[in-house]
Amino acid sequence: MQAIVKAAVVTGAGSGVGRAVAVALLQAGYSVALAGRRVETLEETIALAAVPASRALAVATDVRDPKAVEELFAAP
């Protein structure tokens, strides 16, 4: 039986509601791609969750830009 991987993409993960959602998902065992305008604030969110860095991916993304969204979903 294969393990089920729980994964999510959270936009606006650098502050406010997006940050709270990203932290809650990480602490609940999800692997999370955090999207927001500044990598620094996304990394702060990951640190707040106090989880292994391997479960989080910070990607600078302007969701108003279709190319940036494509790059978010192409990130390793």
PDB file of C-alpha atoms in Angstrom:
ATOM      1  CA  MET A   1       0.000   0.000   0.000  1.00  0.00           C
ATOM      2  CA  GLN A   2       1.388   3.406  -0.962  1.00  0.00           C
ATOM      3  CA  ALA A   3       1.472   6.284   1.484  1.00  0.00           C
ATOM      4  CA  ILE A   4      -0.835   9.145   0.633  1.00  0.00           C
ATOM      5  CA  VAL A   5       1.000  12.435   0.252  1.00  0.00           C
ATOM      6  CA  LYS A   6      -1.039  15.427   1.328  1.00  0.00           C
ATOM      7  CA  ALA A   7      -0.010  18.523  -0.606  1.00  0.00           C
ATOM      8  CA  ALA A   8      -1.272  22.082  -0.985  1.00  0.00           C
ATOM      9  CA  VAL A   9      -0.448  25.355  -2.696  1.00  0.00           C
ATOM     10  CA  VAL A  10      -1.104  28.465  -0.608  1.00  0.00           C
ATOM     11  CA  THR A  11      -1.064  31.924  -2.174  1.00  0.00           C
ATOM     12  CA  GLY A  12      -0.425  34.976  -0.034  1.00  0.00           C
ATOM     13  CA  ALA A  13       1.526  32.739   2.344  1.00  0.00           C
ATOM     14  CA  GLY A  14       3.829  35.533   3.498  1.00  0.00           C
ATOM     15  CA  SER A  15       1.296  37.246   5.758  1.00  0.00           C
ATOM     16  CA  GLY A  16      -2.226  37.333   7.141  1.00  0.00           C
ATOM     17  CA  VAL A  17      -4.707  34.586   6.354  1.00  0.00           C
ATOM     18  CA  GLY A  18      -2.394  32.957   3.796  1.00  0.00           C
ATOM     19  CA  ARG A  19       0.358  32.681   6.406  1.00  0.00           C
ATOM     20  CA  ALA A  20      -2.033  31.199   8.976  1.00  0.00           C
ATOM     21  CA  VAL A  21      -3.332  28.640   6.459  1.00  0.00           C
ATOM     22  CA  ALA A  22       0.181  27.648   5.351  1.00  0.00           C
ATOM     23  CA  VAL A  23       1.363  27.195   8.950  1.00  0.00           C
ATOM     24  CA  ALA A  24      -1.731  25.147   9.851  1.00  0.00           C
ATOM     25  CA  LEU A  25      -1.322  22.879   6.819  1.00  0.00           C
ATOM     26  CA  LEU A  26       2.391  22.361   7.454  1.00  0.00           C
ATOM     27  CA  GLN A  27       1.744  21.538  11.098  1.00  0.00           C
ATOM     28  CA  ALA A  28      -1.013  19.121  10.023  1.00  0.00           C
ATOM     29  CA  GLY A  29       1.511  17.138   7.966  1.00  0.00           C
ATOM     30  CA  TYR A  30       0.979  18.577   4.499  1.00  0.00           C
ATOM     31  CA  SER A  31       3.741  19.371   2.036  1.00  0.00           C
ATOM     32  CA  VAL A  32       3.109  22.970   1.034  1.00  0.00           C
ATOM     33  CA  ALA A  33       4.194  25.220  -1.819  1.00  0.00           C
ATOM     34  CA  LEU A  34       4.061  28.744  -0.399  1.00  0.00           C
ATOM     35  CA  ALA A  35       3.481  31.488  -2.956  1.00  0.00           C
ATOM     36  CA  GLY A  36       3.848  35.194  -2.335  1.00  0.00           C
ATOM     37  CA  ARG A  37       5.631  38.291  -3.515  1.00  0.00           C
ATOM     38  CA  ARG A  38       8.721  38.031  -1.292  1.00  0.00           C
ATOM     39  CA  VAL A  39      10.701  34.865  -0.606  1.00  0.00           C
ATOM     40  CA  GLU A  40      11.931  36.309   2.697  1.00  0.00           C
ATOM     41  CA  THR A  41       8.430  36.469   4.191  1.00  0.00           C
ATOM     42  CA  LEU A  42       7.604  33.016   2.842  1.00  0.00           C
ATOM     43  CA  GLU A  43      10.693  31.643   4.567  1.00  0.00           C
ATOM     44  CA  GLU A  44       9.556  33.342   7.798  1.00  0.00           C
ATOM     45  CA  THR A  45       6.251  31.504   7.461  1.00  0.00           C
ATOM     46  CA  ILE A  46       8.070  28.196   7.084  1.00  0.00           C
ATOM     47  CA  ALA A  47      10.150  28.963  10.180  1.00  0.00           C
ATOM     48  CA  LEU A  48       6.975  29.765  12.152  1.00  0.00           C
ATOM     49  CA  ALA A  49       5.584  26.331  11.319  1.00  0.00           C
ATOM     50  CA  ALA A  50       8.668  24.657  12.853  1.00  0.00           C
ATOM     51  CA  VAL A  51       8.555  21.695  10.453  1.00  0.00           C
ATOM     52  CA  PRO A  52      11.213  20.026   8.292  1.00  0.00           C
ATOM     53  CA  ALA A  53      12.187  22.343   5.437  1.00  0.00           C
ATOM     54  CA  SER A  54      11.810  19.421   3.025  1.00  0.00           C
ATOM     55  CA  ARG A  55       8.013  19.743   3.323  1.00  0.00           C
ATOM     56  CA  ALA A  56       7.882  23.390   2.274  1.00  0.00           C
ATOM     57  CA  LEU A  57       8.752  25.229  -0.917  1.00  0.00           C
ATOM     58  CA  ALA A  58       8.869  29.042  -1.003  1.00  0.00           C
ATOM     59  CA  VAL A  59       8.254  30.464  -4.480  1.00  0.00           C
ATOM     60  CA  ALA A  60       8.165  34.199  -5.219  1.00  0.00           C
ATOM     61  CA  THR A  61       4.982  34.564  -7.269  1.00  0.00           C
ATOM     62  CA  ASP A  62       2.835  37.428  -8.479  1.00  0.00           C
ATOM     63  CA  VAL A  63      -0.483  35.667  -9.104  1.00  0.00           C
ATOM     64  CA  ARG A  64      -1.545  38.485 -11.439  1.00  0.00           C
ATOM     65  CA  ASP A  65       1.166  37.336 -13.868  1.00  0.00           C
ATOM     66  CA  PRO A  66       0.268  34.140 -15.781  1.00  0.00           C
ATOM     67  CA  LYS A  67       3.948  33.388 -16.462  1.00  0.00           C
ATOM     68  CA  ALA A  68       4.740  33.615 -12.733  1.00  0.00           C
ATOM     69  CA  VAL A  69       1.895  31.187 -11.963  1.00  0.00           C
ATOM     70  CA  GLU A  70       3.238  28.767 -14.587  1.00  0.00           C
ATOM     71  CA  GLU A  71       6.653  28.997 -12.940  1.00  0.00           C
ATOM     72  CA  LEU A  72       5.090  28.303  -9.529  1.00  0.00           C
ATOM     73  CA  PHE A  73       3.608  25.036 -10.772  1.00  0.00           C
ATOM     74  CA  ALA A  74       6.831  24.120 -12.614  1.00  0.00           C
ATOM     75  CA  ALA A  75       8.981  24.622  -9.490  1.00  0.00           C
ATOM     76  CA  PRO A  76      10.791  21.481  -8.321  1.00  0.00           C
TER      77      PRO A  76
END
